[in-house]
mmCIF file of C-alpha atoms in Angstrom:
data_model
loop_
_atom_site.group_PDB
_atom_site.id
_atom_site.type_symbol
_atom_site.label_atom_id
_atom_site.label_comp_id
_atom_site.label_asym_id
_atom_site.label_seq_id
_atom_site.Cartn_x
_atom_site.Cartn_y
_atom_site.Cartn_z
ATOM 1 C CA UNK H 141 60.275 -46.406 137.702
ATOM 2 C CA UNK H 142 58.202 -49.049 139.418
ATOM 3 C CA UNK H 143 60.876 -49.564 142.314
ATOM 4 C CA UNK H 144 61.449 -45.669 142.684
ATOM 5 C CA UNK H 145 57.659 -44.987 142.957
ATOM 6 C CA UNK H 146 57.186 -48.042 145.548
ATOM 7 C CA UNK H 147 60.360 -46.699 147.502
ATOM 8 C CA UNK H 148 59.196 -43.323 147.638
ATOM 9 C CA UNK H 149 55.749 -44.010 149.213
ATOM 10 C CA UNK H 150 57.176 -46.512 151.475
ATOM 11 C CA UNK H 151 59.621 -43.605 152.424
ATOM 12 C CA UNK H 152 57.317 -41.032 153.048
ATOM 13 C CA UNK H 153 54.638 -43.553 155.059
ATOM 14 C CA UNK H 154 58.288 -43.797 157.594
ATOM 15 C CA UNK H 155 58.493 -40.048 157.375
ATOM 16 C CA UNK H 156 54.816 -39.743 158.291
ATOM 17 C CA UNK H 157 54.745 -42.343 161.316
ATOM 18 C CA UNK H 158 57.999 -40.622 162.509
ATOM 19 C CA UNK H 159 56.886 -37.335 162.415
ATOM 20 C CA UNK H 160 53.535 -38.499 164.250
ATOM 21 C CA UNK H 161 55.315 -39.896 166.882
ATOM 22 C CA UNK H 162 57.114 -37.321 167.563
ATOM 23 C CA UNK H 163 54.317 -35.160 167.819
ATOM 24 C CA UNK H 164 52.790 -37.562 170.632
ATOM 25 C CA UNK H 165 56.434 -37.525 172.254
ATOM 26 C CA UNK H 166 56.423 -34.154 172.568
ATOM 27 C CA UNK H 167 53.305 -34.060 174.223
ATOM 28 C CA UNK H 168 54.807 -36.337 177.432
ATOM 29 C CA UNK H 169 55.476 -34.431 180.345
ATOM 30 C CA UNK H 170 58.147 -37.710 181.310
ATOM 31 C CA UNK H 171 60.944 -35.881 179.105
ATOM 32 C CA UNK H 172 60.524 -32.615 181.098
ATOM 33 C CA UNK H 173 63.391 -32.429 183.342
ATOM 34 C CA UNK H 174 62.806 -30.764 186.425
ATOM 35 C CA UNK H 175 64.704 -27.392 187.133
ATOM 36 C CA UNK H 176 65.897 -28.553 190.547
ATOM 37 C CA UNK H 177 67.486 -31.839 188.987
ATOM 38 C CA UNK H 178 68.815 -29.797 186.030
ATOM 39 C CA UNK H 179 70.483 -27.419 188.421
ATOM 40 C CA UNK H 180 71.573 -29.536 191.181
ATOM 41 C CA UNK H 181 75.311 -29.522 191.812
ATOM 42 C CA UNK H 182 78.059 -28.532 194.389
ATOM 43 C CA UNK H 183 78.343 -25.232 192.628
ATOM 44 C CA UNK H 184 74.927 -24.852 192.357
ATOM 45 C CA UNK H 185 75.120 -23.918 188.637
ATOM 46 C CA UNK H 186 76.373 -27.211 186.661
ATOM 47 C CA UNK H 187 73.336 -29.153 184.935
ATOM 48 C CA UNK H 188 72.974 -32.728 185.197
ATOM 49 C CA UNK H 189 71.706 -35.289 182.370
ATOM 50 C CA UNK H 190 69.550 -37.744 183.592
ATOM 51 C CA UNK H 191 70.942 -40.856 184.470
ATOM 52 C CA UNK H 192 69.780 -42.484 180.929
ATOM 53 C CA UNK H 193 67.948 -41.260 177.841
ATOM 54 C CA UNK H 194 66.955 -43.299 174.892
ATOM 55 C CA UNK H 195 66.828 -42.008 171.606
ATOM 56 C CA UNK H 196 63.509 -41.599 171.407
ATOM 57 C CA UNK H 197 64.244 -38.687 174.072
ATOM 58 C CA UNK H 198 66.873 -37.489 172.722
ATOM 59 C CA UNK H 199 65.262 -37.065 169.380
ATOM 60 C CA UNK H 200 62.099 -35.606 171.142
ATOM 61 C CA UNK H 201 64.163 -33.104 173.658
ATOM 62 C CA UNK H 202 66.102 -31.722 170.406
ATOM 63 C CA UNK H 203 62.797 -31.040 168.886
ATOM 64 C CA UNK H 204 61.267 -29.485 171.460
ATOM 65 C CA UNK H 205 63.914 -27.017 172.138
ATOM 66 C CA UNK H 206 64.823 -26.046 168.650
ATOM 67 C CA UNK H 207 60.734 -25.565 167.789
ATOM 68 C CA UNK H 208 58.715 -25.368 170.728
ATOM 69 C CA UNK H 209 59.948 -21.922 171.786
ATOM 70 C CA UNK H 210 57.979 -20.099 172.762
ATOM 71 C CA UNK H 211 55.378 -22.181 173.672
ATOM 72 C CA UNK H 212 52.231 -20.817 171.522
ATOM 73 C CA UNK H 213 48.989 -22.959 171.748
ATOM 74 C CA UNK H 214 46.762 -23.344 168.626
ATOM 75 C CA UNK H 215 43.770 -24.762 167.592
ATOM 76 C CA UNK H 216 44.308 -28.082 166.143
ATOM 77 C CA UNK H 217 40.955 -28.069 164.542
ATOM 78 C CA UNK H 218 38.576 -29.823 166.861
ATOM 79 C CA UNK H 219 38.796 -26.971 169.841
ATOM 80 C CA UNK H 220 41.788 -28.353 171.837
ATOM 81 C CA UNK H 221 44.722 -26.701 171.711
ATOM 82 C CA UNK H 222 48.070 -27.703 171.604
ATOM 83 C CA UNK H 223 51.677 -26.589 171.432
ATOM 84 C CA UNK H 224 52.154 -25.021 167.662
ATOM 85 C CA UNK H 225 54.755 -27.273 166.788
ATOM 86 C CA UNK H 226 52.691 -30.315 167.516
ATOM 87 C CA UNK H 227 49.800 -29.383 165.956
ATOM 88 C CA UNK H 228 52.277 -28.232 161.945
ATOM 89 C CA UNK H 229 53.825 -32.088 162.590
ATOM 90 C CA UNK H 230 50.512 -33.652 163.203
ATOM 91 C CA UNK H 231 49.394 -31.854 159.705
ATOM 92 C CA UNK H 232 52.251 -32.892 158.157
ATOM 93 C CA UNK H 233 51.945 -36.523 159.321
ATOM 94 C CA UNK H 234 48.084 -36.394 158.165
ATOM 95 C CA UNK H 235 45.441 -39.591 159.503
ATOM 96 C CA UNK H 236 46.750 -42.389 161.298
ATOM 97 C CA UNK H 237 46.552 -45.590 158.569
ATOM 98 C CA UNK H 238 48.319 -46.063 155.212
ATOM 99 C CA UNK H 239 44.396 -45.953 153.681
ATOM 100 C CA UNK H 240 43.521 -43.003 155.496
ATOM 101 C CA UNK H 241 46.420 -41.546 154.242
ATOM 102 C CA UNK H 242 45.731 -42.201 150.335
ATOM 103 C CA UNK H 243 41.964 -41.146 150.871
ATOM 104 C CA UNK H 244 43.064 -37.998 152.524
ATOM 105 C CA UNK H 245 44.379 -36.734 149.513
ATOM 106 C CA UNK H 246 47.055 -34.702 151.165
ATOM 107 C CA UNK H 247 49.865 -33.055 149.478
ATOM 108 C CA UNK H 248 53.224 -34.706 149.323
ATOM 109 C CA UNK H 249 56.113 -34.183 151.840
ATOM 110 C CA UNK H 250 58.183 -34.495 148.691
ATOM 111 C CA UNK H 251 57.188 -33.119 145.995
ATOM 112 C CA UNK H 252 59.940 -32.192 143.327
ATOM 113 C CA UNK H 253 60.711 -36.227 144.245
ATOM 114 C CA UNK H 254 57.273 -37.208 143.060
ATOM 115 C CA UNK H 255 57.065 -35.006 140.626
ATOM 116 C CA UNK H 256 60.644 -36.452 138.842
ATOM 117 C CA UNK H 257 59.124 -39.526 139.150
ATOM 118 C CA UNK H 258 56.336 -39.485 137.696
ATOM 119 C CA UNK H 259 58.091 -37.715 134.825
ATOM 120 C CA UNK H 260 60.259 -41.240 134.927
ATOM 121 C CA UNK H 261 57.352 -43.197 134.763
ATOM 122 C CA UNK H 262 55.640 -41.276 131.881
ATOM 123 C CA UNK H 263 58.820 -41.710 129.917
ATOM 124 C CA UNK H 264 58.885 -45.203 130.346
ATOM 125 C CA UNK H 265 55.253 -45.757 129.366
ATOM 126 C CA UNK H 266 55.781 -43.536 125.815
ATOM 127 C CA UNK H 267 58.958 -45.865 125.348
ATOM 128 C CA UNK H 268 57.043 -49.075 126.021
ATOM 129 C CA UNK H 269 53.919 -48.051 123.896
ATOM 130 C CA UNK H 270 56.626 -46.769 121.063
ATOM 131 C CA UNK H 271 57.904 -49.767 120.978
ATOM 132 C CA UNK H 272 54.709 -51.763 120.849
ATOM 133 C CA UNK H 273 52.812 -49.087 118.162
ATOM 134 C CA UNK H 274 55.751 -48.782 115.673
ATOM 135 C CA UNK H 275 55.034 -51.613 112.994
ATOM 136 C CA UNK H 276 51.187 -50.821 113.109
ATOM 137 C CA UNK H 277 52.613 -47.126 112.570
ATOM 138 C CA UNK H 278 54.444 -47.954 109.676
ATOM 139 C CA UNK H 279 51.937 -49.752 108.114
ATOM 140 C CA UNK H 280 49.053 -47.426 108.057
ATOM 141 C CA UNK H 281 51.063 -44.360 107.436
ATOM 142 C CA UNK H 282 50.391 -43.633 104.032
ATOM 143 C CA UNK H 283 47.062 -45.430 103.597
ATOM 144 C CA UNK H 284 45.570 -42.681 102.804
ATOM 145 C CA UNK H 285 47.140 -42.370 99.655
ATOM 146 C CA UNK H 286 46.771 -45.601 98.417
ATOM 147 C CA UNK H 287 44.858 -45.560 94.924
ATOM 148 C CA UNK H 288 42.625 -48.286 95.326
ATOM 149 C CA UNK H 289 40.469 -46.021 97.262
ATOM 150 C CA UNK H 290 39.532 -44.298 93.764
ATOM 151 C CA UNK H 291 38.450 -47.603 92.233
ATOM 152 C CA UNK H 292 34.573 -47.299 91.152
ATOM 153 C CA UNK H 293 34.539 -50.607 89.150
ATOM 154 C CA UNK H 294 31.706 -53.742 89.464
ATOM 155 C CA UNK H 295 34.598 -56.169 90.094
ATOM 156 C CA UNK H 296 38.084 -56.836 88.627
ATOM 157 C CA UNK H 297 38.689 -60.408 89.128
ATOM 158 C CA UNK H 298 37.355 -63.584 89.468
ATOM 159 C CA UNK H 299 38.768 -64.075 92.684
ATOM 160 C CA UNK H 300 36.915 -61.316 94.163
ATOM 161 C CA UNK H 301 33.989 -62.605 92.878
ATOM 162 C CA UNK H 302 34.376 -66.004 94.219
ATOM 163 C CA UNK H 303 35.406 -64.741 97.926
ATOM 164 C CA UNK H 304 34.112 -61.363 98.059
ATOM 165 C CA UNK H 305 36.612 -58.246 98.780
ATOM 166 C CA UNK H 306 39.547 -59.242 100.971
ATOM 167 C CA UNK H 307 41.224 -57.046 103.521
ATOM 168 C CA UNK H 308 44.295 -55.843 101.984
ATOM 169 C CA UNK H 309 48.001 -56.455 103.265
ATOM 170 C CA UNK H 310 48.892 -53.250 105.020
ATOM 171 C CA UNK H 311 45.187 -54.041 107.714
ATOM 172 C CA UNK H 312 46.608 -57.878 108.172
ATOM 173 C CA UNK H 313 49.874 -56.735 108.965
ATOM 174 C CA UNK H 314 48.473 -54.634 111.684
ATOM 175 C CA UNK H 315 46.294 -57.163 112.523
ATOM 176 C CA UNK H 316 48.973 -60.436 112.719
ATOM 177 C CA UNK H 317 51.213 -57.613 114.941
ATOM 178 C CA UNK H 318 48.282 -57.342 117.318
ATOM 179 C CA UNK H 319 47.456 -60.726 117.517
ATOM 180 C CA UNK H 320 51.673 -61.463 117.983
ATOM 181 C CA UNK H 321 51.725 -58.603 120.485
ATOM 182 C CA UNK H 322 49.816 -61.049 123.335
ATOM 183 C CA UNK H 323 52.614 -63.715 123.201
ATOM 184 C CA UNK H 324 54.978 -60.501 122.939
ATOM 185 C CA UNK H 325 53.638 -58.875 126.869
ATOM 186 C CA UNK H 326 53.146 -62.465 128.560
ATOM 187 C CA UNK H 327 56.953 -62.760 129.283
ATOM 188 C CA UNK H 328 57.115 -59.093 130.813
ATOM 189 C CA UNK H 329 54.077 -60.120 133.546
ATOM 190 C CA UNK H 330 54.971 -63.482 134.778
ATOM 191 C CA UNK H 331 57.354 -62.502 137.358
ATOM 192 C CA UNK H 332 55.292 -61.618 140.149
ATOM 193 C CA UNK H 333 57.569 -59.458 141.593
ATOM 194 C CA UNK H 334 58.573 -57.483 138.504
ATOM 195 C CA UNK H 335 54.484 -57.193 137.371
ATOM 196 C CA UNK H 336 54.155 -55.960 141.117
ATOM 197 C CA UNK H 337 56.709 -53.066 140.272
ATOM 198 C CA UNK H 338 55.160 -52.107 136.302
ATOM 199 C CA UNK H 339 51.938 -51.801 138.319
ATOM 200 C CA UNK H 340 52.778 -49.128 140.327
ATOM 201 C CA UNK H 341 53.556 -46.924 137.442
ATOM 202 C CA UNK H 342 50.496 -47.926 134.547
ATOM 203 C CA UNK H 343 48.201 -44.663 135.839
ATOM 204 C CA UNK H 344 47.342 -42.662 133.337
ATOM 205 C CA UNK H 345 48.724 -45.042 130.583
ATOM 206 C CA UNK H 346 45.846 -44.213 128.209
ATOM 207 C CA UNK H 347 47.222 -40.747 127.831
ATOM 208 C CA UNK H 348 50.102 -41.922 125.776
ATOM 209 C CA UNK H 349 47.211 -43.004 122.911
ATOM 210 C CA UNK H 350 45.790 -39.281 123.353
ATOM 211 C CA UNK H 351 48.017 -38.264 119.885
ATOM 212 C CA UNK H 352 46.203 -40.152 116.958
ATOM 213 C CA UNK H 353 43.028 -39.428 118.208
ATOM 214 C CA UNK H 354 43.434 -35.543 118.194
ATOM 215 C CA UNK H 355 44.635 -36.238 115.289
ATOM 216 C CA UNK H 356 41.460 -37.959 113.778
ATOM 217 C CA UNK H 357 39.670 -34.820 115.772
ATOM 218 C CA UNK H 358 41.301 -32.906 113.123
ATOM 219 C CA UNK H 359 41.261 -34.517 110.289
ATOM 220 C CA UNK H 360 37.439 -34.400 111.038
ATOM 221 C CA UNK H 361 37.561 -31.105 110.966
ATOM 222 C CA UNK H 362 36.230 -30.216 114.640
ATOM 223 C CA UNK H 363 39.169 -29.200 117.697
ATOM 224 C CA UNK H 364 38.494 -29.120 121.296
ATOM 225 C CA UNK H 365 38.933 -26.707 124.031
ATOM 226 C CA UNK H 366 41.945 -26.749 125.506
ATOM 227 C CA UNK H 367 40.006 -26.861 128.948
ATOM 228 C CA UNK H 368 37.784 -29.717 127.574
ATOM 229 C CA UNK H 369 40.072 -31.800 125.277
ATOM 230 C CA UNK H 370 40.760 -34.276 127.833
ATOM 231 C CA UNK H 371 37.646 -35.470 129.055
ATOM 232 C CA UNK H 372 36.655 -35.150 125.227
ATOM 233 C CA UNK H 373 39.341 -37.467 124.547
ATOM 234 C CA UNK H 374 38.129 -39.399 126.999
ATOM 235 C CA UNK H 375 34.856 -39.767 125.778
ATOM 236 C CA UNK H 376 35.836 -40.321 122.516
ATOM 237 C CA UNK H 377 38.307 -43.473 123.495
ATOM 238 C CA UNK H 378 35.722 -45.128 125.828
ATOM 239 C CA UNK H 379 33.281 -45.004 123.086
ATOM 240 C CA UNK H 380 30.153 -45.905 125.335
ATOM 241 C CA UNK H 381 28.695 -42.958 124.975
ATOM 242 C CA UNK H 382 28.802 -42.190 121.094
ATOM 243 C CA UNK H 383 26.154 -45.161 119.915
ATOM 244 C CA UNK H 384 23.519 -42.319 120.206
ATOM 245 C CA UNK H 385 24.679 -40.111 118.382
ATOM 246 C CA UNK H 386 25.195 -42.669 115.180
ATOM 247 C CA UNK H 387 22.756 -41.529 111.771
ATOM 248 C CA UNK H 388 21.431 -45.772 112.101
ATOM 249 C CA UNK H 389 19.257 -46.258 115.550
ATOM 250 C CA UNK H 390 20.180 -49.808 115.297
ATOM 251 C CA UNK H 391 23.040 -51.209 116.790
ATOM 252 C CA UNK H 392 23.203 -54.228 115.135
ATOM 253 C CA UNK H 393 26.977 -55.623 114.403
ATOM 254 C CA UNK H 394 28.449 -52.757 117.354
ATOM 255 C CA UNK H 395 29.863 -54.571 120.073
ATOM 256 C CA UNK H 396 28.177 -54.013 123.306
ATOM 257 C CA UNK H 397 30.669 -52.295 125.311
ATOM 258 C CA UNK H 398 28.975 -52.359 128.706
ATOM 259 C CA UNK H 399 28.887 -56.021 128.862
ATOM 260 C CA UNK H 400 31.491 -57.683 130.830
ATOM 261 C CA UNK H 401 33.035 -61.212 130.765
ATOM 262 C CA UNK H 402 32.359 -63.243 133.645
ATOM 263 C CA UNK H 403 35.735 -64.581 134.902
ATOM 264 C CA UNK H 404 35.667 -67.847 136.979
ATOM 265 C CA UNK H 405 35.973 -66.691 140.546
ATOM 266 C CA UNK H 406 38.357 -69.059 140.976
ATOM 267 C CA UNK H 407 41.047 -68.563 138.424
ATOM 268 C CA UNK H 408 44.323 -68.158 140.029
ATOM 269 C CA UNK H 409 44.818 -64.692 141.315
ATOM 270 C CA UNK H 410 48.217 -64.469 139.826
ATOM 271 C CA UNK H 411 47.115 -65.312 135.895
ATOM 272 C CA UNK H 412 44.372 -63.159 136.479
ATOM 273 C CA UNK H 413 46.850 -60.346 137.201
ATOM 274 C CA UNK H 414 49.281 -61.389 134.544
ATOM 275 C CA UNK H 415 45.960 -60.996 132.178
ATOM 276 C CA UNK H 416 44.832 -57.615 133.481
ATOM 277 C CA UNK H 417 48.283 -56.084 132.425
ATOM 278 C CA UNK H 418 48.346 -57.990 129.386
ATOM 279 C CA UNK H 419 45.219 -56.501 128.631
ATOM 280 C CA UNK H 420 45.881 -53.176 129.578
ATOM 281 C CA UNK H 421 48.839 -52.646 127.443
ATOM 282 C CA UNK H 422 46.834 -54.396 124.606
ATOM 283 C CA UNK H 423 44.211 -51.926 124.927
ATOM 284 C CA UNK H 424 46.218 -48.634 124.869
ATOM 285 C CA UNK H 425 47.600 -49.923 121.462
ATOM 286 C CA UNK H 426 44.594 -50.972 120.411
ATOM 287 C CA UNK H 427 43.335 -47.834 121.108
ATOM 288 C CA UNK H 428 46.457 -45.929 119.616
ATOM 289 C CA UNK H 429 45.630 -48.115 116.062
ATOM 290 C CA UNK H 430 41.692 -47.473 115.960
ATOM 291 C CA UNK H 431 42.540 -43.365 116.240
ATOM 292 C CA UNK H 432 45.222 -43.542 114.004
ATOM 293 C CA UNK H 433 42.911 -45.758 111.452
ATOM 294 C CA UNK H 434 39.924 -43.221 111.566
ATOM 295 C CA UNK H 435 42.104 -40.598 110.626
ATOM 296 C CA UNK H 436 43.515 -41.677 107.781
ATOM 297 C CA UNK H 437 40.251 -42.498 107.028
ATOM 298 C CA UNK H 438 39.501 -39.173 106.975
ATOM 299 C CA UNK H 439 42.170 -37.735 104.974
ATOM 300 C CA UNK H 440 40.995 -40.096 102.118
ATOM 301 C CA UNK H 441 40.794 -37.603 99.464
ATOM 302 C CA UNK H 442 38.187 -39.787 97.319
ATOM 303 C CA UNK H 443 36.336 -42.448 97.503
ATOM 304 C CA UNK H 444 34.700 -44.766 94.652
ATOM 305 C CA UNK H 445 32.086 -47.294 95.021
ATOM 306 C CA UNK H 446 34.804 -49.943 94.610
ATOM 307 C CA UNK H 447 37.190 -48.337 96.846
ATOM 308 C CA UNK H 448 34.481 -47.982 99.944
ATOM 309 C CA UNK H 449 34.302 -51.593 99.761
ATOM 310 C CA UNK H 450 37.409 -52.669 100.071
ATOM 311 C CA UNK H 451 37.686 -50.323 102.988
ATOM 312 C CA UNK H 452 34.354 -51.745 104.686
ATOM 313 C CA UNK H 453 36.334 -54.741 104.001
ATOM 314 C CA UNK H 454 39.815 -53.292 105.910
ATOM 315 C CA UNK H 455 37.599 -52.076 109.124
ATOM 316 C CA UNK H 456 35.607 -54.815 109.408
ATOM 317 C CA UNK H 457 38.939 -57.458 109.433
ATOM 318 C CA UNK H 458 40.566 -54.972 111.904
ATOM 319 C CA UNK H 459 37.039 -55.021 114.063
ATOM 320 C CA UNK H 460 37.459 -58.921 113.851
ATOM 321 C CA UNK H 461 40.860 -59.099 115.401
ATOM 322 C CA UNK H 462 39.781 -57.334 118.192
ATOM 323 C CA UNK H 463 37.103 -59.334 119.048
ATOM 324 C CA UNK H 464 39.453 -62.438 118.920
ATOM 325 C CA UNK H 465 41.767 -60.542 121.186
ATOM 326 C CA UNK H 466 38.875 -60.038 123.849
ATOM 327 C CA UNK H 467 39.950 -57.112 125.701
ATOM 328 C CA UNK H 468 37.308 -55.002 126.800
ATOM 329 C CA UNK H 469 35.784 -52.016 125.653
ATOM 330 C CA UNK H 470 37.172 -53.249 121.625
ATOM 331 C CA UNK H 471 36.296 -53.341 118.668
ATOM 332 C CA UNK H 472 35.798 -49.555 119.038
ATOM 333 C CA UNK H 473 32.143 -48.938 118.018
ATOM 334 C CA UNK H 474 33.531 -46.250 115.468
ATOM 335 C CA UNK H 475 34.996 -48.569 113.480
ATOM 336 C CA UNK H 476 32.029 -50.431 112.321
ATOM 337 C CA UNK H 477 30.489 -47.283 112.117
ATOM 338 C CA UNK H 478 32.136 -45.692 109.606
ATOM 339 C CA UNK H 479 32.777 -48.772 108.410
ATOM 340 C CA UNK H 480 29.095 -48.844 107.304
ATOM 341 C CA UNK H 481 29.148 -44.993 106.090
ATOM 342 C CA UNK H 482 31.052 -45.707 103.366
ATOM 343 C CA UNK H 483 29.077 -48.148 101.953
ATOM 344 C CA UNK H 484 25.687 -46.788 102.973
ATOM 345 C CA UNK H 485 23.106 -45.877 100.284
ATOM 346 C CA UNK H 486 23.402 -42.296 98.834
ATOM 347 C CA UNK H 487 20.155 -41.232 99.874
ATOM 348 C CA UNK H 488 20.024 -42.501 102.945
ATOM 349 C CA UNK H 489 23.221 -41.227 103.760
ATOM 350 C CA UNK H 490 21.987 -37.855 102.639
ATOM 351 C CA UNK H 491 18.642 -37.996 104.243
ATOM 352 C CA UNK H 492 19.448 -38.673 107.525
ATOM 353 C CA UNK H 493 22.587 -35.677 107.234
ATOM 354 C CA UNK H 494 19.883 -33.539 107.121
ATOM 355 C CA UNK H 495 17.464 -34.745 109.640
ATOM 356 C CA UNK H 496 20.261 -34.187 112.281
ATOM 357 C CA UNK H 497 20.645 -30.723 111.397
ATOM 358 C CA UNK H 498 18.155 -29.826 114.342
ATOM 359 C CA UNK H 499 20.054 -31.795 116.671
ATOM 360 C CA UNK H 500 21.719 -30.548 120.022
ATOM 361 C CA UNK H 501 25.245 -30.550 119.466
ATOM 362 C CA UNK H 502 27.939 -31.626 122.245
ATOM 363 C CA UNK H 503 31.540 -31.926 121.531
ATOM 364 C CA UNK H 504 31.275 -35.739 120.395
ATOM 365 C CA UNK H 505 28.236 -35.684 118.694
ATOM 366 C CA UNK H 506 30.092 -32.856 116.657
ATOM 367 C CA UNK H 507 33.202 -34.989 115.889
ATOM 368 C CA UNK H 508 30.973 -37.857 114.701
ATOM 369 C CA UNK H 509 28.578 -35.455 112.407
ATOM 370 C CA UNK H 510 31.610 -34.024 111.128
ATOM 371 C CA UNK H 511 33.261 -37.362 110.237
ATOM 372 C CA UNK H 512 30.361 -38.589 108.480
ATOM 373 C CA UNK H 513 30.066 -35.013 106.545
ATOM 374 C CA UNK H 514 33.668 -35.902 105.502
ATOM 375 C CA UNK H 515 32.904 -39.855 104.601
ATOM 376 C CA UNK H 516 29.581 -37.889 102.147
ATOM 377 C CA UNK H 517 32.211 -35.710 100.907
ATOM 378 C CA UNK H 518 35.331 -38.021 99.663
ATOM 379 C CA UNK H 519 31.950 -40.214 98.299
ATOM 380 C CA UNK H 520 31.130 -36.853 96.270
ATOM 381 C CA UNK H 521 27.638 -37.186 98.169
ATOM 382 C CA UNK H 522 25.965 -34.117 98.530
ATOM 383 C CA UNK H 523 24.160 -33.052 101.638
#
């Protein structure tokens, strides 16, 4: 998809040039041919061709006779008019530079081509990210009806009371699969050639992790417009935004999502590259496993006092793996969020539900009041 995408621009930047030159050619009074030359002979009506043409003429001469009749002058948008044809081919070819070009935004010479691939490259990002999201899939599938979530107990063992609650198998495997996936992309960006070619075709690659978060949308009981849903989305995934609208002012174990590493200048351009799409692909799944998480979460039909700890315990081991893993914009602050909902203190919980009844409600701050209306509920908290 890659090479198709690169061969198409490079294509069309030809097309563009050629069409611009031509333009200018046509424009040359050197290619008219005088009438008395054309009609010299010993009859008097034979033409003559001119002793040599290049194909440059000949290109030029074709053009102007099959297009440039009649000769109707137009504005060409700055008050100087030219020959019709010249002006539709300078349009066509658009500015003059292969940056002016791409900040001209102007339409495509080919469009059903661009269009087919682009439909190529969006297939080959779903089959990628299928491939990468299937075990972490699998595993948190049917979480929701696990029983332990019912539990209410003090403590059942004396293991748990020597180490505290421990994340349960179905969050490691997830977790082990995301840690495994880094080794997994490394191989797949260290030809420089072949990362070149993927590159051209990751835009819009977050849109394939769009699915299990409209899915936690509606398991929290709130739906989007379908004008709105994907900015909303959007908002939703980057997560910067949603701090404020959390019940607790404090921020206190959220990461801090604006803050950015600071990379050694000097690293070698080509690791840093290979790191960037690592990354990239690490944080669309990433992404695709947080939405899917939260809305199981949701559809947890109840939850007991014992049961809300050992899934403080699941979120909080999932938000540590993503700190180890060190891509940006993760842990998603939602996790430790709700991960602290569920274990909050009834009337807290409950006082601070209705506090933010007053509040102004935008689309995300209505997801988020919903989904902690639904972590009170599955508590049998009443608000």
């Amino acid at each position: 998809a890659g090479a198709f995408k690169r061969n198409l621009r490079s294509f069309e930047y030809s097309v563009r040039d050629r069409l611009r030159n031509l333009a200018n050619q046509m424009l040359d009074s050197a290619l008219e041919i005088p009438e008395e030359k054309a009609t010299a002979g010993t009859g008097g009506g034979t033409a003559q061709i001119p002793d040599s043409l290049d194909m440059t003429q000949i290109r030029t001469m074709l053009s102007k006779e099959s297009c440039d009749s009649p000769r109707t002058l137009v504005d060409d948008g700055t008050g100087v008019k030219y020959p019709a044809p010249v002006v539709e081919l300078r349009r066509l070819a658009g500015p003059s530079s292969k940056k002016a070009s791409a900040d001209f935004l102007q339409p495509p010479l080919f469009p059903k081509a661009l269009d087919c691939t682009s439909r190529l490259a969006r297939s080959c990002q779903s089959f990628v990210f299928e491939v990468c999201y299937a075990i972490p899939e699998r595993h948190l599938r049917g979480i929701s009806a696990l029983p332990v979530w019912k539990q209410e107990g003090s403590g059942s063992g004396a293991e748990e009371d020597s180490y505290g609650i421990l994340p349960q198998p179905f969050i490691t495997q997830v977790g082990e699969h995301m840690l495994a996936l880094v080794q997994a992309l490394e191989p797949f960006a260290s030809d420089k050639e072949a990362l070149g070619l993927a590159n051209e075709v990751m835009d819009g690659i977050r849109e394939v992790a769009f699915q299990p978060w409209k899915e936690f949308v509606a398991a929290a009981g709130c739906s989007f417009s379908d004008k709105d849903e994907y900015d909303q989305l959007n908002v939703l995934m980057d997560g910067k935004e949603l701090v404020r609208y959390f019940l607790d002012d404090s921020t206190d174990g959220l990461p801090a999502l604006d803050q950015e590493d600071d990379e050694d200048e000097e690293d070698d351009p080509e690791e840093k590259a290979t790191t960037a799409f690592c990354n990239l692909w690490l944080d669309v799944v990433g992404l695709a496993v947080t939405g899917r998480l939260l809305e199981r979460t949701m559809r947890i039909p109840r939850l007991g006092r014992k049961g809300a700890e050992h899934l403080a315990s699941d979120l909080n081991y999932i938000r540590n793996v993503f700190t180890a893993l060190g891509v940006s914009g993760h842990p998603h602050p939602l996790l430790g969020y709700i991960a602290k909902l569920v274990v909050l203190d009834e009337d807290t919980l409950r006082s601070r539900n209705r506090d933010r009844q007053s509040e102004d409600r935008g689309p995300a701050s209505e997801v988020i009041r919903r989904a902690e209306l639904r972590v009170a509920y599955v508590r049998s908290i009443s608000i």
